[in-house]
PDB file of C-alpha atoms in Angstrom:
ATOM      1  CA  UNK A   1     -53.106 -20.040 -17.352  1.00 71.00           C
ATOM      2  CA  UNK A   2     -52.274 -21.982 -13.791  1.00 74.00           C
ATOM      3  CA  UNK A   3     -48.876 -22.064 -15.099  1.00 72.00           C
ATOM      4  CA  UNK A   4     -48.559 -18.197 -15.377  1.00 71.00           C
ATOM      5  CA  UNK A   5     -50.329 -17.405 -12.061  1.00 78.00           C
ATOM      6  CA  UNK A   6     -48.190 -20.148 -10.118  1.00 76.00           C
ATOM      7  CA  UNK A   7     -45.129 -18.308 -11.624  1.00 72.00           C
ATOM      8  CA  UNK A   8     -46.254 -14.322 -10.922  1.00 75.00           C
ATOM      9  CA  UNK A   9     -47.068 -15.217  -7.364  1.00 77.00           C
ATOM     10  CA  UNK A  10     -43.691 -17.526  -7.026  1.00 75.00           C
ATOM     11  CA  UNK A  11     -41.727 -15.140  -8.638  1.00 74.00           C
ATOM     12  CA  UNK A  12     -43.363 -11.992  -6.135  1.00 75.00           C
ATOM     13  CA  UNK A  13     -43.488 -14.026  -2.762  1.00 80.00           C
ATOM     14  CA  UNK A  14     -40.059 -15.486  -3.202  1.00 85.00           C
ATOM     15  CA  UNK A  15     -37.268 -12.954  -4.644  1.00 89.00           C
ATOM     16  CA  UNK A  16     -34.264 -12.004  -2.731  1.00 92.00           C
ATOM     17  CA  UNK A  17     -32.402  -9.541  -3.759  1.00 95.00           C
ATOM     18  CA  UNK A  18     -28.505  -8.424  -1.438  1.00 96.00           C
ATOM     19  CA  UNK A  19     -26.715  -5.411  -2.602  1.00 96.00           C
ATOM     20  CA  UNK A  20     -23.332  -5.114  -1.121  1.00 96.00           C
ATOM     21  CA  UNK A  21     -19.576  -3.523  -1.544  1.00 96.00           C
ATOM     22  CA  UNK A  22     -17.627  -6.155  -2.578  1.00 97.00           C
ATOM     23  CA  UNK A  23     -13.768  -6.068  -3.474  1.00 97.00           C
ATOM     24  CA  UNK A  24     -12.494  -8.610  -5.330  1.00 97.00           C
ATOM     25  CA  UNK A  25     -11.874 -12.275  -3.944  1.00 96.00           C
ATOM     26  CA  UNK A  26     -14.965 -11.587  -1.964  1.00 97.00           C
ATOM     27  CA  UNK A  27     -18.500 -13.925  -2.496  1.00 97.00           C
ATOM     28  CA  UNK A  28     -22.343 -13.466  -1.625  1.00 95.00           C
ATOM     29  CA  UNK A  29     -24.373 -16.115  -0.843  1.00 96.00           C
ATOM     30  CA  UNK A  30     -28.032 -16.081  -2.147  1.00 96.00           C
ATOM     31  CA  UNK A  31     -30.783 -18.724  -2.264  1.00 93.00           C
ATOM     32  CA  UNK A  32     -28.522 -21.538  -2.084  1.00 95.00           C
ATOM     33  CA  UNK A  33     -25.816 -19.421  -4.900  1.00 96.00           C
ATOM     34  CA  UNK A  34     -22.644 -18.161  -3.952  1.00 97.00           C
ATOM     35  CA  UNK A  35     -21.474 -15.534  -6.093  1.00 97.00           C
ATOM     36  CA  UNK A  36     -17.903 -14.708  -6.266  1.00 98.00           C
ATOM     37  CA  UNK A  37     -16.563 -11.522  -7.427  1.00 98.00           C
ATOM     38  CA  UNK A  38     -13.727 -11.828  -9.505  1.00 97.00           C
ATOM     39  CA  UNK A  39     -13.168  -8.183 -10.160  1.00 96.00           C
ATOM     40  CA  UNK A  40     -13.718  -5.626 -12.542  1.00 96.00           C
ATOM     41  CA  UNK A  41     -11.922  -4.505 -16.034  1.00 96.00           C
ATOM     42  CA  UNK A  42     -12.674  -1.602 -18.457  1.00 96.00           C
ATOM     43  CA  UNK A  43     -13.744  -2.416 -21.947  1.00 97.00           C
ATOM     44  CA  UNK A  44     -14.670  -0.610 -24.983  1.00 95.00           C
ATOM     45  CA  UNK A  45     -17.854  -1.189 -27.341  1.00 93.00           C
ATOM     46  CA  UNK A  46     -18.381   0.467 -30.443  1.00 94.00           C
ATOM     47  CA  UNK A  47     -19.912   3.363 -28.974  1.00 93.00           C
ATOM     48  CA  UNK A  48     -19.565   2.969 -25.173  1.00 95.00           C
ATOM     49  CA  UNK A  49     -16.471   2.596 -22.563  1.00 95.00           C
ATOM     50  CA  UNK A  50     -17.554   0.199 -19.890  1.00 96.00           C
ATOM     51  CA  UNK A  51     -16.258  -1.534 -17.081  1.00 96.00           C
ATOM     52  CA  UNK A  52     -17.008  -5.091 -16.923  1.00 98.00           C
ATOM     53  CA  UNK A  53     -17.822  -7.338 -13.359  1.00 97.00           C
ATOM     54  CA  UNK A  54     -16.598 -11.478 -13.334  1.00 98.00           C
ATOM     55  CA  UNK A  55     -18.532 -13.447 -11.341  1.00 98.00           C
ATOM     56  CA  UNK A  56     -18.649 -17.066 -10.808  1.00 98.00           C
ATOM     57  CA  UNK A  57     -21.637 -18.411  -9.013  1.00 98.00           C
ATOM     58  CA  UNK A  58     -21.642 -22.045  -7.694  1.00 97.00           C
ATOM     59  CA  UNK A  59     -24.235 -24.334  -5.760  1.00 96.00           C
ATOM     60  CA  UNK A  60     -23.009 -26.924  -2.949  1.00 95.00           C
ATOM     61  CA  UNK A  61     -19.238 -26.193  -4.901  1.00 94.00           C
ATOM     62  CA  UNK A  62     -20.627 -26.792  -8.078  1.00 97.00           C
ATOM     63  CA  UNK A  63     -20.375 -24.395 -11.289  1.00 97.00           C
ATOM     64  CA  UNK A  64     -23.108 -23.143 -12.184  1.00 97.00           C
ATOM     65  CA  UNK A  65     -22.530 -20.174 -14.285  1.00 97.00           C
ATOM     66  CA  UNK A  66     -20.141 -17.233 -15.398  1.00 98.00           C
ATOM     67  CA  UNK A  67     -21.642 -13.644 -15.201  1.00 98.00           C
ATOM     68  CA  UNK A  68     -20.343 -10.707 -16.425  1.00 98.00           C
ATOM     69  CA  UNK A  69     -22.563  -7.537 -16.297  1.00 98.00           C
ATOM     70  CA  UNK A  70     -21.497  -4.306 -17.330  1.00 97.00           C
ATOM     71  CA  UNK A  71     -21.359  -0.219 -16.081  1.00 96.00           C
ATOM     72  CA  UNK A  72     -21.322   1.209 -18.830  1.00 95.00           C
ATOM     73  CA  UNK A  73     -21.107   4.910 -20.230  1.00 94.00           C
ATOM     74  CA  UNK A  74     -22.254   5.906 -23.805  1.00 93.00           C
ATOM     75  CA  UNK A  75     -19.680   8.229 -25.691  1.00 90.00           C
ATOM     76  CA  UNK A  76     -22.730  10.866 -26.883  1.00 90.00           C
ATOM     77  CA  UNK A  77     -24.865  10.876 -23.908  1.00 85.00           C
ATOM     78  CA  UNK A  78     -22.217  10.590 -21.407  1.00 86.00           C
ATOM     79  CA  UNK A  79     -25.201   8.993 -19.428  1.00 87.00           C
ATOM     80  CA  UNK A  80     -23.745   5.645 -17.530  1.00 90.00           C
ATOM     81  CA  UNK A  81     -26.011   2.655 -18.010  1.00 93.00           C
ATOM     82  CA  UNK A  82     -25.744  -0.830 -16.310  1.00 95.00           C
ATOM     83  CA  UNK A  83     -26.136  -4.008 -17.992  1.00 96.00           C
ATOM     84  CA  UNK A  84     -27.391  -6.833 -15.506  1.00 96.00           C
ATOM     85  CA  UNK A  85     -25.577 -10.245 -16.563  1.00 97.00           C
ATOM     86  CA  UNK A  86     -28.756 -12.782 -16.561  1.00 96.00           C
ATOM     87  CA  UNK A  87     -28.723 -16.877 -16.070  1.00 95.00           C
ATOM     88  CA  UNK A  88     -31.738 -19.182 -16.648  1.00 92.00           C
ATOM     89  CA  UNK A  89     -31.784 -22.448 -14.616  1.00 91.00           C
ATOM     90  CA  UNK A  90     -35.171 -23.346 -15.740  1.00 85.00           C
ATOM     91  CA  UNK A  91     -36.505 -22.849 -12.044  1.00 87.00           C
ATOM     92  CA  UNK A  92     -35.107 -18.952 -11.176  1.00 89.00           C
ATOM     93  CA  UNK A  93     -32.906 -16.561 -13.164  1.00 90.00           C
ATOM     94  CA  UNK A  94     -29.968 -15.612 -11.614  1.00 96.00           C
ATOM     95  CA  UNK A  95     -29.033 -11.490 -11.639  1.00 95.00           C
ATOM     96  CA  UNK A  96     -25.794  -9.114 -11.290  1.00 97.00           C
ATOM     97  CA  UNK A  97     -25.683  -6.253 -11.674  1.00 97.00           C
ATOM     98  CA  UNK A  98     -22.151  -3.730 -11.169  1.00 97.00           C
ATOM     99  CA  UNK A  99     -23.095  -0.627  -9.225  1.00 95.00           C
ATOM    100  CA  UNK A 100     -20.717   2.409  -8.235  1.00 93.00           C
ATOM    101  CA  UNK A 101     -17.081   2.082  -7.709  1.00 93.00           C
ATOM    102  CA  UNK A 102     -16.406   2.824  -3.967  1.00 92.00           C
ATOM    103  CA  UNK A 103     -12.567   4.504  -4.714  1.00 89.00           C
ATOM    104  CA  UNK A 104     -10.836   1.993  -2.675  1.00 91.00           C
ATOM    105  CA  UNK A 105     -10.852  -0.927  -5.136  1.00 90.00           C
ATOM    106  CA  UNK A 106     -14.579  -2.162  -4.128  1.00 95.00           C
ATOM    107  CA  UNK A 107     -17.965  -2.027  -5.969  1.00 96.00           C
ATOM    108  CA  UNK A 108     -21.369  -1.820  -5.092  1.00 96.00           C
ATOM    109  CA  UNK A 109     -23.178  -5.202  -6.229  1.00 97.00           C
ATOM    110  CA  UNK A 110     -26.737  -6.420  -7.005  1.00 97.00           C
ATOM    111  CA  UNK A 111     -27.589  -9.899  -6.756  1.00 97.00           C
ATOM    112  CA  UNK A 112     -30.924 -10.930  -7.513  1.00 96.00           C
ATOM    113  CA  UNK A 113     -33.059 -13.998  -7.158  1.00 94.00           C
ATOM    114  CA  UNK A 114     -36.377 -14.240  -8.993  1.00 90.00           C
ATOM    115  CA  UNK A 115     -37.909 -18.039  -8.936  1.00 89.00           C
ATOM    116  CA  UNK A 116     -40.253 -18.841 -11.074  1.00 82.00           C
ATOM    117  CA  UNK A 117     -39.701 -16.481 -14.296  1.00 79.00           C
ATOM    118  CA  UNK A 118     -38.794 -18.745 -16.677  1.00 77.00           C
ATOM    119  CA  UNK A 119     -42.545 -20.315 -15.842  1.00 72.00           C
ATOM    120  CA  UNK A 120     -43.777 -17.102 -17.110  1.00 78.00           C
ATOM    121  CA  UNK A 121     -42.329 -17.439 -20.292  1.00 75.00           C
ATOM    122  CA  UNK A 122     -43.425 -20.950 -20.254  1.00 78.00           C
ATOM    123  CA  UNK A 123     -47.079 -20.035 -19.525  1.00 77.00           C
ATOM    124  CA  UNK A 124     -47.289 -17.438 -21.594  1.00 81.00           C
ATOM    125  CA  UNK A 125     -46.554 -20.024 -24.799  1.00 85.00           C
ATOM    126  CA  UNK A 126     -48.723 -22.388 -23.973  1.00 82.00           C
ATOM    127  CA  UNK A 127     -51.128 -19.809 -23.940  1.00 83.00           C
ATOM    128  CA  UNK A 128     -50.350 -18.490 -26.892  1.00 86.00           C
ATOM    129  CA  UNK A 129     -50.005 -22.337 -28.425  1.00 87.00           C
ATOM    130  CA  UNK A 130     -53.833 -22.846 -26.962  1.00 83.00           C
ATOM    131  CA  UNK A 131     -54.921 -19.860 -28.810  1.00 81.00           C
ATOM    132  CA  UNK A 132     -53.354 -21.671 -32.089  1.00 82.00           C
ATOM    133  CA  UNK A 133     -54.799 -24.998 -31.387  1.00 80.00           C
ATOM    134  CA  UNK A 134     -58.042 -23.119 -30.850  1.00 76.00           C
ATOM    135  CA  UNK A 135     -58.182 -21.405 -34.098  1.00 74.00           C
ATOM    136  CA  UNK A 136     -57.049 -24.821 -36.047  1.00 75.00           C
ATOM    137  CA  UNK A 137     -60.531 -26.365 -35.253  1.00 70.00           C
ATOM    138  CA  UNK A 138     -62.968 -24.922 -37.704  1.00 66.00           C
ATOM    139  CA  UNK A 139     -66.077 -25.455 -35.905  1.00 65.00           C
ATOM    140  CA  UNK A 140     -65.189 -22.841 -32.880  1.00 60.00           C
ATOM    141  CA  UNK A 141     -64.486 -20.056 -35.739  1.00 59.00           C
ATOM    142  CA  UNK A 142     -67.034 -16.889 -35.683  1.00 63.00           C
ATOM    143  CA  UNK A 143     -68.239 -17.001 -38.882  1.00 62.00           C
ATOM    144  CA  UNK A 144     -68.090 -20.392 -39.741  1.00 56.00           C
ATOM    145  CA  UNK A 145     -71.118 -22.069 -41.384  1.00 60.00           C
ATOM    146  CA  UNK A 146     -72.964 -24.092 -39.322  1.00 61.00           C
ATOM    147  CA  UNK A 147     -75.219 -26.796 -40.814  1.00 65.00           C
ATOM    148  CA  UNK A 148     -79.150 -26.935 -39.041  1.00 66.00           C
ATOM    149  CA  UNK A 149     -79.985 -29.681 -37.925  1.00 69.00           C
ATOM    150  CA  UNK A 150     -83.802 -31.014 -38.302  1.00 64.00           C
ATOM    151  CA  UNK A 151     -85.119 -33.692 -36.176  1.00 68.00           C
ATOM    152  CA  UNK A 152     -87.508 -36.337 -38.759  1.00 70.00           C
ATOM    153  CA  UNK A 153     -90.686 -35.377 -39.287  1.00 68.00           C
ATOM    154  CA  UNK A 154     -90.419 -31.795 -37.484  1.00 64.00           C
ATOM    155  CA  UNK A 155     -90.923 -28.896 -39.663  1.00 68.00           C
ATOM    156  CA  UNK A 156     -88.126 -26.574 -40.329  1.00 62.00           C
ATOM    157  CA  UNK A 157     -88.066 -23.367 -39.105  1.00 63.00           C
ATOM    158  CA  UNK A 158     -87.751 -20.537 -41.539  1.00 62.00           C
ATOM    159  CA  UNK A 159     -84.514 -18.847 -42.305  1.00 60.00           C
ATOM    160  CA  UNK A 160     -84.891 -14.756 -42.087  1.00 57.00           C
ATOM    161  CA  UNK A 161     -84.349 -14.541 -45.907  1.00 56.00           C
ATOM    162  CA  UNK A 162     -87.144 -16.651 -46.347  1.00 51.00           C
ATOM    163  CA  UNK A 163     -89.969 -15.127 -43.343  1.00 52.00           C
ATOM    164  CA  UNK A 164     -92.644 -13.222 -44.535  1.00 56.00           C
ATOM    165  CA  UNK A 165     -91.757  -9.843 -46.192  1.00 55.00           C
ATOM    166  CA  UNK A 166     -87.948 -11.488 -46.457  1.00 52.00           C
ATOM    167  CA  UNK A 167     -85.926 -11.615 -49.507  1.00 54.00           C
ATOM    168  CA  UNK A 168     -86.760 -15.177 -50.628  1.00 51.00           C
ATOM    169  CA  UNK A 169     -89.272 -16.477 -52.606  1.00 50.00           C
ATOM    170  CA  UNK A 170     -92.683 -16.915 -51.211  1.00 51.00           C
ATOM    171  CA  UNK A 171     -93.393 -18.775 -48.496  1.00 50.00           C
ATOM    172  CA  UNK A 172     -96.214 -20.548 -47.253  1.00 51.00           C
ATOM    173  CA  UNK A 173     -97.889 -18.063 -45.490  1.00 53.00           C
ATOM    174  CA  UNK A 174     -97.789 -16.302 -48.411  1.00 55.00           C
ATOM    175  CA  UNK A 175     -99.229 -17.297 -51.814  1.00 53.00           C
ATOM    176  CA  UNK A 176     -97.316 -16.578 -54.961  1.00 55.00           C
ATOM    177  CA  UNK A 177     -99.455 -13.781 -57.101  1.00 58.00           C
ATOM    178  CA  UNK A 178    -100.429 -14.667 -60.379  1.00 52.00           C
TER     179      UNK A 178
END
């Protein structure tokens, strides 16, 4: 549960998010990311045209990871959709998203920083792995029978079946009739 509240309170306190027009050739930089824009191409799906954003987004020079996110327009709504490109680095996912064209050959662009979500995936299994574990050990089960324990030489208490006026036999408060 720590796990989950460390990552919802991370993952609120410390997002960044930029949205700028860039034209291709042109980088952000975001949390330690630089994201280069490549540029933008159309594409077709089976039911959509689209056009399709390259970025490559590096730390200290270093690849770290090729996004390509989509605009994209859906031939029997005709409503245009965009598809954010997403990449896990165990500590923050990494988001672009392709905005508007701007008519002169630059786009509007999303970048996104969220720390911290892939602990909330993380939390949430172990979570859902305690609840497991919990249910494995028989003697935390509703339901279960539980034997009674009587300390020597105490009496036992009766069971409700077996008070007076219960379903069991007689008792000893009550003689058997003959």
């Amino acid at each position: 549960f720590a796990i989950l509240v460390a990552a919802v309170v991370g993952a609120s306190a410390w997002k960044q998010e930029v949205v700028e027009n860039l034209r291709p050739g042109e980088s952000i930089d975001l949390a330690g990311y630089s994201y280069q824009f490549k540029g933008a191409e159309p594409v077709s799906g089976p039911n959509y045209q689209a056009q399709r954003g390259h970025f490559t987004v590096t730390q200290d020079g270093r690849p770290v990871a090729e996004l390509w996110p989509e605009r994209r327009v859906y031939n029997v709504q005709g409503m245009p959709t965009t598809e954010a490109a997403i990449h896990t680095t165990g500590m923050a996912d990494l988001y672009a998203v392709l905005g508007e064209p701007d008519g002169s050959g630059g786009w509007t662009i999303r970048i996104y920083y969220e720390p911290l979500v892939p602990w909330l995936w993380a939390g949430s299994l172990i979570m859902i792995l305690g609840g497991f574990v919990s249910l494995s050990d028989r003697r935390l089960r509703i339901g279960a029978p539980v034997k009674r324990r009587v300390a020597v030489g105490a009496r036992p208490v009766p069971e409700a079946d077996d008070a007076p006026g219960g379903k069991g036999g007689p008792s000893a408060e009550q003689p058997a009739k003959a």
